[in-house]
mmCIF file with all atom_site columns, C-alpha atoms in Angstrom:
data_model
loop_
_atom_site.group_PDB
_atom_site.id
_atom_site.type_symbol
_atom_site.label_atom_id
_atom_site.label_alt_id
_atom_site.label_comp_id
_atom_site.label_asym_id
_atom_site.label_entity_id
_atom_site.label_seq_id
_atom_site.pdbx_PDB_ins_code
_atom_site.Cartn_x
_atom_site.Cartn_y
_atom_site.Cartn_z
_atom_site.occupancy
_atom_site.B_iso_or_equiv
_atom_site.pdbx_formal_charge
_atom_site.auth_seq_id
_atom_site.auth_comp_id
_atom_site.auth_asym_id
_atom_site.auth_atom_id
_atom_site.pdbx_PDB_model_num
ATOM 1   C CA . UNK A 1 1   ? -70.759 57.060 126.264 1.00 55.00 ? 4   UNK A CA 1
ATOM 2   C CA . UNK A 1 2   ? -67.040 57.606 127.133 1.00 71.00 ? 5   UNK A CA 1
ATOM 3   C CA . UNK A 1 3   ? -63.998 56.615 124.715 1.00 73.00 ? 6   UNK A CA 1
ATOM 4   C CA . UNK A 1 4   ? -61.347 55.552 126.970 1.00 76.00 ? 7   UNK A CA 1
ATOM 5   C CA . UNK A 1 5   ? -57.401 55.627 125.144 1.00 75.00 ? 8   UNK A CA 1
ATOM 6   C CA . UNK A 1 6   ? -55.859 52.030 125.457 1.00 73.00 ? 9   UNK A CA 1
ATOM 7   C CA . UNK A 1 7   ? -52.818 52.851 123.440 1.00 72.00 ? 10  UNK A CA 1
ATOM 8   C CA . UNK A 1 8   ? -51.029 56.398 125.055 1.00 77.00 ? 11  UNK A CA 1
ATOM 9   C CA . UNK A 1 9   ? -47.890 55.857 122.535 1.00 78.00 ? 12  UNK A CA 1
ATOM 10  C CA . UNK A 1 10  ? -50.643 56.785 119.372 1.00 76.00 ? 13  UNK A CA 1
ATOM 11  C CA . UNK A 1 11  ? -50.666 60.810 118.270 1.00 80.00 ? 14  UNK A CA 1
ATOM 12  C CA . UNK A 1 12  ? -53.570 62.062 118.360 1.00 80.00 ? 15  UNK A CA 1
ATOM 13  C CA . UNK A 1 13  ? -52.445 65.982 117.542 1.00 82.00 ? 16  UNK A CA 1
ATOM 14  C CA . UNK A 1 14  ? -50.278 68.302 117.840 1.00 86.00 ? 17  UNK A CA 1
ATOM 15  C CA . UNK A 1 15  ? -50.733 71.468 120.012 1.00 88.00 ? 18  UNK A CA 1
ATOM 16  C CA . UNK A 1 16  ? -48.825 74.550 119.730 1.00 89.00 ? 19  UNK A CA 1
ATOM 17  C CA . UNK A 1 17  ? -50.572 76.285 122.715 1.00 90.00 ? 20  UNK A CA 1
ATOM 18  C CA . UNK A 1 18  ? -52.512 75.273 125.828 1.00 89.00 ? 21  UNK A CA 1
ATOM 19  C CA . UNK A 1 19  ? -55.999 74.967 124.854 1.00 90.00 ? 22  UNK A CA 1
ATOM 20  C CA . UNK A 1 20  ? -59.030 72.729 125.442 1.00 89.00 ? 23  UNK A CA 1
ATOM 21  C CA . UNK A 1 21  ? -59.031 70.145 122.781 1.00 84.00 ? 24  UNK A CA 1
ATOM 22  C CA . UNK A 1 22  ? -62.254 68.639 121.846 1.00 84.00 ? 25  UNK A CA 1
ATOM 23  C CA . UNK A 1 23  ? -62.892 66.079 119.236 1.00 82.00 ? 26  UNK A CA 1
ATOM 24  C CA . UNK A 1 24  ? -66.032 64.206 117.749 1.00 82.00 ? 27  UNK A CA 1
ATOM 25  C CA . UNK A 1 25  ? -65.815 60.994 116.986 1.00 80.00 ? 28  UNK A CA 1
ATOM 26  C CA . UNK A 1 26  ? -67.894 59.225 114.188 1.00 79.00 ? 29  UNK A CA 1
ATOM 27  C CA . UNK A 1 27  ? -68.089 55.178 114.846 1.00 76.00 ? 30  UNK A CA 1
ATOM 28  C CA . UNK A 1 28  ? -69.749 52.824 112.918 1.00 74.00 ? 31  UNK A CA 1
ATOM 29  C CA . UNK A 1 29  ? -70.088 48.833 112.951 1.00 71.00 ? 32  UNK A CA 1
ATOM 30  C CA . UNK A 1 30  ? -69.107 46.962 109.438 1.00 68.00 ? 33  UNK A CA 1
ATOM 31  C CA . UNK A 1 31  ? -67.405 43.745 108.539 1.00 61.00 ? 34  UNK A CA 1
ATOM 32  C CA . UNK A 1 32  ? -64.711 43.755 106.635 1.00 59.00 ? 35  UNK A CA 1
ATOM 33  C CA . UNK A 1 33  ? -61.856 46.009 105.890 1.00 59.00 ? 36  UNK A CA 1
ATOM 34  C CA . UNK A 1 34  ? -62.687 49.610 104.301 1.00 61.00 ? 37  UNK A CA 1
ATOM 35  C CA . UNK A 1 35  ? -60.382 52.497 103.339 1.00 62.00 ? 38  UNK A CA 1
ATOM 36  C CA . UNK A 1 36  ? -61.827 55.370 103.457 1.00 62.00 ? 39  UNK A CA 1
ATOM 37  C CA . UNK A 1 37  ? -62.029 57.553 100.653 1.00 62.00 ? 40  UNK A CA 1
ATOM 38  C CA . UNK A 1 38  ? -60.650 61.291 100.772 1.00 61.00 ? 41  UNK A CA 1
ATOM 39  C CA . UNK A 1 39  ? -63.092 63.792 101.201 1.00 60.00 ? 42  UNK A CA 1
ATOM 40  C CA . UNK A 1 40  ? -62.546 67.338 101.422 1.00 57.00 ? 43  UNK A CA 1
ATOM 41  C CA . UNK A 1 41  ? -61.912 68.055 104.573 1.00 60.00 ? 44  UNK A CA 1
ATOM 42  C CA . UNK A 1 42  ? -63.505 71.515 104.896 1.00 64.00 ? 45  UNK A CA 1
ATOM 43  C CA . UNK A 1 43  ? -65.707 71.001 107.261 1.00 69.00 ? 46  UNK A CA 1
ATOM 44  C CA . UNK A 1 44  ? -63.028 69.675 109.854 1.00 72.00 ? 47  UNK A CA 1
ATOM 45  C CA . UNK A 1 45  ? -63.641 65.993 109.676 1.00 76.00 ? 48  UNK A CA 1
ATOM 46  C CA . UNK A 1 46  ? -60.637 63.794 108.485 1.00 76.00 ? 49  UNK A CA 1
ATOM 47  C CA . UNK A 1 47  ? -61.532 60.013 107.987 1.00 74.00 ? 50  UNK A CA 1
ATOM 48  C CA . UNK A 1 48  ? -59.816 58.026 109.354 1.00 73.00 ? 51  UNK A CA 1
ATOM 49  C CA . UNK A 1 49  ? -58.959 54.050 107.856 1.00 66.00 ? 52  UNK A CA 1
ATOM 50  C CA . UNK A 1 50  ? -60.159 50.724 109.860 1.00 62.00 ? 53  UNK A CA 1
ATOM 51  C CA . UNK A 1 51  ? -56.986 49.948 111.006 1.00 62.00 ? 54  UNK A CA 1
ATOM 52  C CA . UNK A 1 52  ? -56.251 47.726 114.194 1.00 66.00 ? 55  UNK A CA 1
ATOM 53  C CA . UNK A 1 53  ? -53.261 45.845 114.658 1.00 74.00 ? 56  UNK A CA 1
ATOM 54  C CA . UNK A 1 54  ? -53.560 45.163 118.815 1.00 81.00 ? 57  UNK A CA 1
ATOM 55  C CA . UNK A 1 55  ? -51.270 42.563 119.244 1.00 86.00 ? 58  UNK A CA 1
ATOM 56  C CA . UNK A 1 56  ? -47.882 44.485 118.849 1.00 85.00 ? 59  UNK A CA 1
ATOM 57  C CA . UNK A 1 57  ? -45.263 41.476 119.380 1.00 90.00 ? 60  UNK A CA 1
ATOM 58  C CA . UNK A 1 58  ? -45.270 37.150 119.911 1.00 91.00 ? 61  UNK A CA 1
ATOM 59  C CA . UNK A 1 59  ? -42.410 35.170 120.922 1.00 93.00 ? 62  UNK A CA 1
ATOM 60  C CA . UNK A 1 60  ? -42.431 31.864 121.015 1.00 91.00 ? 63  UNK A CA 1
ATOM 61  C CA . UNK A 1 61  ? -39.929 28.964 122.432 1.00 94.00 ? 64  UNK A CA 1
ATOM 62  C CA . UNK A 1 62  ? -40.367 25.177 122.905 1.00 91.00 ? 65  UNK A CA 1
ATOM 63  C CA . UNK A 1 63  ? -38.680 23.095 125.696 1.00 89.00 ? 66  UNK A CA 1
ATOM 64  C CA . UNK A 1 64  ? -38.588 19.449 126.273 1.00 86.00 ? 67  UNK A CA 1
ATOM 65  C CA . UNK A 1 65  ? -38.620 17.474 129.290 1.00 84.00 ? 68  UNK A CA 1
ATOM 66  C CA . UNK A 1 66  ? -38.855 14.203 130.750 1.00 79.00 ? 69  UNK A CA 1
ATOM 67  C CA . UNK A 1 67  ? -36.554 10.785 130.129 1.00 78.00 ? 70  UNK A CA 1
ATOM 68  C CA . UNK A 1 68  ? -37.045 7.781  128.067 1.00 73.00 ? 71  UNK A CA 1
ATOM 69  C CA . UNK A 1 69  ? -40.249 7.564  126.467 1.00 77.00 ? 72  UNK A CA 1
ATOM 70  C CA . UNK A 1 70  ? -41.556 9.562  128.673 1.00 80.00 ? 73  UNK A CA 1
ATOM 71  C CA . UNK A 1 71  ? -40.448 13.323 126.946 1.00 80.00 ? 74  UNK A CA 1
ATOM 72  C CA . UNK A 1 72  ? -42.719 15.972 126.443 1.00 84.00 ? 75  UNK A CA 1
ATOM 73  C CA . UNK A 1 73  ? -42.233 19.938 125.241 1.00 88.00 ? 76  UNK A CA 1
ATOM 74  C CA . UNK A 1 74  ? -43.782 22.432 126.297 1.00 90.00 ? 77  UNK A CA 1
ATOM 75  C CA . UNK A 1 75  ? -45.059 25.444 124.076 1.00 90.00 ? 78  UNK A CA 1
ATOM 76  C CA . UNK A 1 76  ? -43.994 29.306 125.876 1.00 93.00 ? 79  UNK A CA 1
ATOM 77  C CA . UNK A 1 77  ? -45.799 32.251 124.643 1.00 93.00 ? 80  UNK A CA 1
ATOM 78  C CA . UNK A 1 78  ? -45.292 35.686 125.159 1.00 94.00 ? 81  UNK A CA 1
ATOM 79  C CA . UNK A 1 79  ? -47.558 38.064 123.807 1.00 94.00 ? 82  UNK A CA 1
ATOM 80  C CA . UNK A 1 80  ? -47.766 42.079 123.894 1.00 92.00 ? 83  UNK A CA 1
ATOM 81  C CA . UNK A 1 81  ? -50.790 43.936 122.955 1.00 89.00 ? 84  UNK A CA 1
ATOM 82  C CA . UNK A 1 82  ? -51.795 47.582 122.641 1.00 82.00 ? 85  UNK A CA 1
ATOM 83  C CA . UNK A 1 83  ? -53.909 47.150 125.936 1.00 83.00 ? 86  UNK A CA 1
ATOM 84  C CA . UNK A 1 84  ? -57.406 47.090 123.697 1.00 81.00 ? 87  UNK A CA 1
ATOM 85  C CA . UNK A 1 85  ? -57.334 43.318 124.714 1.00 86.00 ? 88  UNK A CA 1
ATOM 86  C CA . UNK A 1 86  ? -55.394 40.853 127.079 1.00 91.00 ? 89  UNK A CA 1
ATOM 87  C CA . UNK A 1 87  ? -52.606 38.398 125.874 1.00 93.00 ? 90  UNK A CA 1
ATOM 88  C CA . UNK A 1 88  ? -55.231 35.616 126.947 1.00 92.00 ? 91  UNK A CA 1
ATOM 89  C CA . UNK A 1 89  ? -57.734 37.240 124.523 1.00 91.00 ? 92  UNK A CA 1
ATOM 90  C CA . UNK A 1 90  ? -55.565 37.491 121.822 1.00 89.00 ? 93  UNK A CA 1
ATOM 91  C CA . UNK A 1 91  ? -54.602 33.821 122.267 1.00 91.00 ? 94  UNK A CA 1
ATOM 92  C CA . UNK A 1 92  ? -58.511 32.781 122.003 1.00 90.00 ? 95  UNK A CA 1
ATOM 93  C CA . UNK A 1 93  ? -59.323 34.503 119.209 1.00 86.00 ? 96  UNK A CA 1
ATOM 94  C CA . UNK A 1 94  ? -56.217 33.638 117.426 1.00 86.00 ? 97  UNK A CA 1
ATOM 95  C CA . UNK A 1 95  ? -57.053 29.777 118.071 1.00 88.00 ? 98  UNK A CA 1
ATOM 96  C CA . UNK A 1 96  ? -60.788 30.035 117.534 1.00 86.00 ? 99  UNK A CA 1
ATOM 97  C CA . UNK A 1 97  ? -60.140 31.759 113.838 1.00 82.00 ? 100 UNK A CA 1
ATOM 98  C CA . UNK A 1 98  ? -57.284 28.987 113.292 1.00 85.00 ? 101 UNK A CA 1
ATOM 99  C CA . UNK A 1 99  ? -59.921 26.364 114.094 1.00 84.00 ? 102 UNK A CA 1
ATOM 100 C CA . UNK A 1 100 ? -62.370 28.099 112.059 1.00 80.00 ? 103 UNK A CA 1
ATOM 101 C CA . UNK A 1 101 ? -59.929 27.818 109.014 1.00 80.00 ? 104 UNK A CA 1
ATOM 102 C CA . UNK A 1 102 ? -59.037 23.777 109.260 1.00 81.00 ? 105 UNK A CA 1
ATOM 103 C CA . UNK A 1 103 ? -62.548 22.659 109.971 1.00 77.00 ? 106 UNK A CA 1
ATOM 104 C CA . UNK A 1 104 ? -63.272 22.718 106.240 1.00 75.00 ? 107 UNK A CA 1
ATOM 105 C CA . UNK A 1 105 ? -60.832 19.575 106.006 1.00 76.00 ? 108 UNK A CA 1
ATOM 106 C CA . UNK A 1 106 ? -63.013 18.151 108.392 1.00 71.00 ? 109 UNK A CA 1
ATOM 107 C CA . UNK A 1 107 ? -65.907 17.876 106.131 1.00 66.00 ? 110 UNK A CA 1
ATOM 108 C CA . UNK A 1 108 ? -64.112 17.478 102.921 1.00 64.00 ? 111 UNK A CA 1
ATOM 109 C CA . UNK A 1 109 ? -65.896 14.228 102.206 1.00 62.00 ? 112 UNK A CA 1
ATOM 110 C CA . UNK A 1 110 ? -69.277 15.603 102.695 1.00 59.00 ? 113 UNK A CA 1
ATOM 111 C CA . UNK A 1 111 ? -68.570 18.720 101.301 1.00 58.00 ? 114 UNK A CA 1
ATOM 112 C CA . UNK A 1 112 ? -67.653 16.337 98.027  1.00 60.00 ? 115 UNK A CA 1
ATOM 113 C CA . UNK A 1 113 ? -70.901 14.617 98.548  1.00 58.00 ? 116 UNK A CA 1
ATOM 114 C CA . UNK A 1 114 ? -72.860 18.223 98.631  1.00 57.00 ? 117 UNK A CA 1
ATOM 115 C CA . UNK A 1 115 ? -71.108 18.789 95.196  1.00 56.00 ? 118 UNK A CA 1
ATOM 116 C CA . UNK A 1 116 ? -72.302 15.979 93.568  1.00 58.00 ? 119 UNK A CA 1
ATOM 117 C CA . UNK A 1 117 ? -75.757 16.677 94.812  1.00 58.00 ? 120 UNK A CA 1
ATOM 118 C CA . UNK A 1 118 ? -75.841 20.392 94.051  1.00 56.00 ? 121 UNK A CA 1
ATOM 119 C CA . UNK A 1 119 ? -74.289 20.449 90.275  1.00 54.00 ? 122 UNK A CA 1
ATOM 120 C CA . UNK A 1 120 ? -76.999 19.516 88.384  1.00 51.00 ? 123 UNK A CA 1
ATOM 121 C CA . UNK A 1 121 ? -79.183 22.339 90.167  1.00 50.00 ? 124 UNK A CA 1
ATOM 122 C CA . UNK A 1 122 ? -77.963 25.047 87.996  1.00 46.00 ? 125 UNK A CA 1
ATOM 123 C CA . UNK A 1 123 ? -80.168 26.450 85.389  1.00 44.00 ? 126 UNK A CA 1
ATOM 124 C CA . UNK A 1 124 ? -78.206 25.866 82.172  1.00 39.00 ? 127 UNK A CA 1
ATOM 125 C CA . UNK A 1 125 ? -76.570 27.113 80.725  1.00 38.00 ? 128 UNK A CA 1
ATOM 126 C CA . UNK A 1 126 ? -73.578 27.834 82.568  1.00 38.00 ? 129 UNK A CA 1
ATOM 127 C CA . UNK A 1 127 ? -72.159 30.952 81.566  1.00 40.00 ? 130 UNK A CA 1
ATOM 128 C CA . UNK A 1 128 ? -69.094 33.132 82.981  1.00 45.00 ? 131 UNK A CA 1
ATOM 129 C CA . UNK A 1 129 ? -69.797 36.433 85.177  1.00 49.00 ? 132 UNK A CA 1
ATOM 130 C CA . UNK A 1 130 ? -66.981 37.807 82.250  1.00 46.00 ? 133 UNK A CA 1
ATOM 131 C CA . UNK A 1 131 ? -69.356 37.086 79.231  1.00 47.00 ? 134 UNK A CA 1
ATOM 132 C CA . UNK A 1 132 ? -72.498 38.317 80.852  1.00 44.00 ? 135 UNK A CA 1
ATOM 133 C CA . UNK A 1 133 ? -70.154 41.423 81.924  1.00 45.00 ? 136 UNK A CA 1
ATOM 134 C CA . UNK A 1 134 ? -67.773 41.979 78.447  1.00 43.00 ? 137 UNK A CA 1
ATOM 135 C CA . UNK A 1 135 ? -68.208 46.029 78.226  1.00 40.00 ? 138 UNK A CA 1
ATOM 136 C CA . UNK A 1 136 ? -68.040 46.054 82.019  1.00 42.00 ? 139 UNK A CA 1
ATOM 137 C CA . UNK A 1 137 ? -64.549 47.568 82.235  1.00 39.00 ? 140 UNK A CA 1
ATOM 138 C CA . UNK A 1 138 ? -65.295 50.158 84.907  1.00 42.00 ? 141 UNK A CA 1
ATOM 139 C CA . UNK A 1 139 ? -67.973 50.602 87.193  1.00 47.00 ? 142 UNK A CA 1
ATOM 140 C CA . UNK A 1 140 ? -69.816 54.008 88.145  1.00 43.00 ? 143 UNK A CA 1
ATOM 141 C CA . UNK A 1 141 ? -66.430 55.516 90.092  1.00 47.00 ? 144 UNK A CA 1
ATOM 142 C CA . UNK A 1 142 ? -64.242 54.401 87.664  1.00 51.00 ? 145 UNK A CA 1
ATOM 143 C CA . UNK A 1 143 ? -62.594 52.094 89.316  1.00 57.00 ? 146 UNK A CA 1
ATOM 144 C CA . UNK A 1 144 ? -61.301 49.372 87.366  1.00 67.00 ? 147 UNK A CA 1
ATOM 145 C CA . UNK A 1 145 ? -62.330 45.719 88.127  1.00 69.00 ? 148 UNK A CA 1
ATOM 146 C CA . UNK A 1 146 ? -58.849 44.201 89.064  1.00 70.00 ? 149 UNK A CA 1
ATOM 147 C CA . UNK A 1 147 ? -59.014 46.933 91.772  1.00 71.00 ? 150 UNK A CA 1
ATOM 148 C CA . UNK A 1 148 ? -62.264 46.306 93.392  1.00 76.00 ? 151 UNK A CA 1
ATOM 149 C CA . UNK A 1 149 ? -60.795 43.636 96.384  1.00 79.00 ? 152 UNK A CA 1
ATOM 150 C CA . UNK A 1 150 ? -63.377 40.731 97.807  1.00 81.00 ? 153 UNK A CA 1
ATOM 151 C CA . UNK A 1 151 ? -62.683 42.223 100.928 1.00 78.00 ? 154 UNK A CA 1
ATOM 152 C CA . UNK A 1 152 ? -64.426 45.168 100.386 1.00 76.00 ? 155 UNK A CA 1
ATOM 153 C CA . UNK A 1 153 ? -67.611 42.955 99.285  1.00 77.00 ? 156 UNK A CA 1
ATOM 154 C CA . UNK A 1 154 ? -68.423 42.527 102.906 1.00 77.00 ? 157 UNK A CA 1
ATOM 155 C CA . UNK A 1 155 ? -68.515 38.661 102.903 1.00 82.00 ? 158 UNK A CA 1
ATOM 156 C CA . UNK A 1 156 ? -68.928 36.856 105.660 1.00 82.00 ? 159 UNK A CA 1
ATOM 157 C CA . UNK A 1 157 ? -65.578 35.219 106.788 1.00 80.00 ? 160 UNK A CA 1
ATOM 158 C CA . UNK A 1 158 ? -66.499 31.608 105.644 1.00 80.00 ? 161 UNK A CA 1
ATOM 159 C CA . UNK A 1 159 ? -67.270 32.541 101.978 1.00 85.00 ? 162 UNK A CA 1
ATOM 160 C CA . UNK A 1 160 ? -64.201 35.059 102.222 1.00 85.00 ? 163 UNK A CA 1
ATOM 161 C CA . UNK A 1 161 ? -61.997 32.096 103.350 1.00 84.00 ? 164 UNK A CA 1
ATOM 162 C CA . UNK A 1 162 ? -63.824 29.571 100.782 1.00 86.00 ? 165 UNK A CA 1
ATOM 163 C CA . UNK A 1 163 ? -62.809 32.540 98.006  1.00 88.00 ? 166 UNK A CA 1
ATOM 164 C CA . UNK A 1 164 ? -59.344 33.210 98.950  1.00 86.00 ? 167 UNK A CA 1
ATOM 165 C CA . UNK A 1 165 ? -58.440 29.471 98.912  1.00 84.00 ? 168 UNK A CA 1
ATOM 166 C CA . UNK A 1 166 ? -59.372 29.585 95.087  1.00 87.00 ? 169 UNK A CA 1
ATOM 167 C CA . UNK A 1 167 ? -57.062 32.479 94.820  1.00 86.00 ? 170 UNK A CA 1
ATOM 168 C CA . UNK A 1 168 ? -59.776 34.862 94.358  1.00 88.00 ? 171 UNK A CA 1
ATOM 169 C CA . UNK A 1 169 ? -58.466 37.982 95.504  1.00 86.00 ? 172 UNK A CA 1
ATOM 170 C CA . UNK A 1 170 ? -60.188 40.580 93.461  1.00 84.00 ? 173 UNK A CA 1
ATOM 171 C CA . UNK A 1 171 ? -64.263 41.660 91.735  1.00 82.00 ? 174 UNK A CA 1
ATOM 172 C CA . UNK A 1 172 ? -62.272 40.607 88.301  1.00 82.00 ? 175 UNK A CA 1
ATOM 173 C CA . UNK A 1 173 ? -60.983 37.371 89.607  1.00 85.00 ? 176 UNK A CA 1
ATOM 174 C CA . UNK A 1 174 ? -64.166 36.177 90.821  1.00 84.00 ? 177 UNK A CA 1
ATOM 175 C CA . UNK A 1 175 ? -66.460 37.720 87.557  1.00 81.00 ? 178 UNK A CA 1
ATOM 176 C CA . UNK A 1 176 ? -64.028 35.021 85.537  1.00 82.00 ? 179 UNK A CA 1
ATOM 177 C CA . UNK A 1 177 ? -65.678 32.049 87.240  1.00 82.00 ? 180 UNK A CA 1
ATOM 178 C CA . UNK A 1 178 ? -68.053 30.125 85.931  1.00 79.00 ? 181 UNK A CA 1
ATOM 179 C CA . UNK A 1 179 ? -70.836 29.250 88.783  1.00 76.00 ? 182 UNK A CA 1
ATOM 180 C CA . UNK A 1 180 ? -69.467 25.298 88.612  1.00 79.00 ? 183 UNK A CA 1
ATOM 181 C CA . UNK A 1 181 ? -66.221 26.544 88.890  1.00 83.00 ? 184 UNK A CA 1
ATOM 182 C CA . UNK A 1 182 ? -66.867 27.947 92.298  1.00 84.00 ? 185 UNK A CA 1
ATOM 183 C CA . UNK A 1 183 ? -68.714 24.996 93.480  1.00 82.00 ? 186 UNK A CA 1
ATOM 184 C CA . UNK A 1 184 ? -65.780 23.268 93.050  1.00 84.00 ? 187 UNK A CA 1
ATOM 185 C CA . UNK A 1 185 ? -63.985 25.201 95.700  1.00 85.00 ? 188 UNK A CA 1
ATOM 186 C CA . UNK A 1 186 ? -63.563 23.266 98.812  1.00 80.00 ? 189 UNK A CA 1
ATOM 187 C CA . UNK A 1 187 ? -66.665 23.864 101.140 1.00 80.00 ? 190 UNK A CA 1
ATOM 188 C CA . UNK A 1 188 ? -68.224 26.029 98.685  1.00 84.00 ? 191 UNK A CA 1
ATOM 189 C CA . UNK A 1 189 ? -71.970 25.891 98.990  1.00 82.00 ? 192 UNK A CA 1
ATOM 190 C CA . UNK A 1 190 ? -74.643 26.993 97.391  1.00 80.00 ? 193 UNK A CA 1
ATOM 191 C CA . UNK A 1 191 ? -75.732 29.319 100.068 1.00 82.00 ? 194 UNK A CA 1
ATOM 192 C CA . UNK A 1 192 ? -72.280 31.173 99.396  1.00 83.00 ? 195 UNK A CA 1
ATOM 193 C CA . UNK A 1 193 ? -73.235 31.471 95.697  1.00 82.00 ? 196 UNK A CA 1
ATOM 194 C CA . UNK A 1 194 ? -76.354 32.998 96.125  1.00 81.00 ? 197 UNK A CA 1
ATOM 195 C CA . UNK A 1 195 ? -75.026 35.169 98.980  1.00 83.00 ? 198 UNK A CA 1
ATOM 196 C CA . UNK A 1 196 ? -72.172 36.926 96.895  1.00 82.00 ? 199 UNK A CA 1
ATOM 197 C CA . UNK A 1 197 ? -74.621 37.355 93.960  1.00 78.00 ? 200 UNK A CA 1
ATOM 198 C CA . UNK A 1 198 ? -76.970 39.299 96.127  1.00 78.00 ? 201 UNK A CA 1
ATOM 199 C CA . UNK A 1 199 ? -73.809 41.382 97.335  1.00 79.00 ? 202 UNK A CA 1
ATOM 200 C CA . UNK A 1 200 ? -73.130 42.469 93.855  1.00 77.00 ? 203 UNK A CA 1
ATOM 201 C CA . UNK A 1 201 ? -76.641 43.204 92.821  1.00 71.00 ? 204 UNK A CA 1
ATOM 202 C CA . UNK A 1 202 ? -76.501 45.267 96.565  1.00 71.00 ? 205 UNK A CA 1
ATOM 203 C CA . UNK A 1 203 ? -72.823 47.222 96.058  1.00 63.00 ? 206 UNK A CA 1
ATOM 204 C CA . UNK A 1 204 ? -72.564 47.592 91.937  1.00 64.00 ? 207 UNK A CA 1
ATOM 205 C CA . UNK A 1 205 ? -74.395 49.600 89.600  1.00 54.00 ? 208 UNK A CA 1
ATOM 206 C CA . UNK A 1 206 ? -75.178 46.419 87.532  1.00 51.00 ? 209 UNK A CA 1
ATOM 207 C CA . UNK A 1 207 ? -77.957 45.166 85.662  1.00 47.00 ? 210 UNK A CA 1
ATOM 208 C CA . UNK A 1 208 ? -77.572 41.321 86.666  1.00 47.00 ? 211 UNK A CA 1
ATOM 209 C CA . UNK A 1 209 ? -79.334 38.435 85.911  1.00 46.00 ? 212 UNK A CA 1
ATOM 210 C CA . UNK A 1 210 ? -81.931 37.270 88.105  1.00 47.00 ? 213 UNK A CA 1
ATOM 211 C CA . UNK A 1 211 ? -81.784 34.246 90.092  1.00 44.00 ? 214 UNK A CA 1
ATOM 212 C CA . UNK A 1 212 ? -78.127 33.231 89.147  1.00 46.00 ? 215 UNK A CA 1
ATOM 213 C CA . UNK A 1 213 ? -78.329 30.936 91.925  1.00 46.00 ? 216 UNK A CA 1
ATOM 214 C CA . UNK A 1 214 ? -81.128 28.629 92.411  1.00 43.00 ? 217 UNK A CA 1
ATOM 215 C CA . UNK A 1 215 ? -81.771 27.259 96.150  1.00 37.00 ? 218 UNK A CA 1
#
């Protein structure tokens, strides 16, 4: 399959002679965002970050018309891209993940009810990620904790959202909670529990518990 170049104003290389440049490229589908780690680059590959930032510029401006009580305003957008997707497109997907992140509020009351109903299914008793984990202060690669970001966990956007609410932001951050304090985040379910605790058994070089969450 063909690449094609949406953006022309991106260097790509420099050439100091007329030649026929090739390159290979190396895709891959993930979630989430990854930096890629230096690697010697002796073989002639360079990697390269996931970094896409399409929508280059918005402007915005609100008029009002009508008389009486009969006024209304109308919303203008204007919207510049880097040609990888329409204005339109942008506009969707921009709504569609704002929807995504108020329909929580939506189901606050039942989300409250699920609570109630879920908190005495833990297996007692309930003890902190941090106890189980007190020498943890590094993992294999030596990174330390407070640098390991729940982005890079690969969450699905709900439970990302549901995480970064509670001001979760990084591995340490979220081995400080208990398991009732994160069913106390707002449309926290058990399903998310279980979900990041298979992630960390999957990405860490831990020996964890088993079963931490019961469904």
């Amino acid at each position: 399959p063909s690449v094609e170049i949406v953006d022309t104003t991106q260097p790509i290389a420099n050439l100091r002679e007329s030649i026929d440049f090739c390159i290979e490229l190396q895709i891959k589908r993930d979630r989430g965002y990854h930096t890629e780690l230096k690697k010697n680059s002796q073989d002639g590959s360079y990697p390269i970050d996931a970094v896409s930032m399409p929508v280059r510029n918005v402007n915005y401006s609100i008029f009002s018309c009508g008389n009486g009580n009969e006024k209304h305003e109308i919303l203008f957008l204007e919207i510049w891209t880097n040609g990888s997707l329409t204005p339109k497109e942008a506009l969707y997907e921009a709504s569609r993940n704002l929807i995504d992140l108020f329909l929580p509020f939506l189901h606050a009351e039942e989300e409250r009810a699920s609570f109630e109903e879920n908190k005495n299914r833990f297996t007692p008793p309930l003890l902190t990620f941090q106890k189980r984990f007190t020498n943890l202060k590094k993992n294999k690669k030596g990174i330390p904790l407070n640098c390991i970001f729940i982005d890079q966990l690969e969450l699905p956007s709900r439970t990302y959202n549901c995480l970064k609410r509670a001001n979760i932001h990084t591995l340490l951050d979220l081995l400080s909670k208990t398991e009732e304090d994160l069913m106390r985040i707002d449309s926290f379910r058990m399903e998310d529990g279980k979900l990041i605790w298979d992630t960390l058994e999957k990405h860490l070089p831990m020996d964890l518990p088993k079963n931490k969450f019961l469904l």
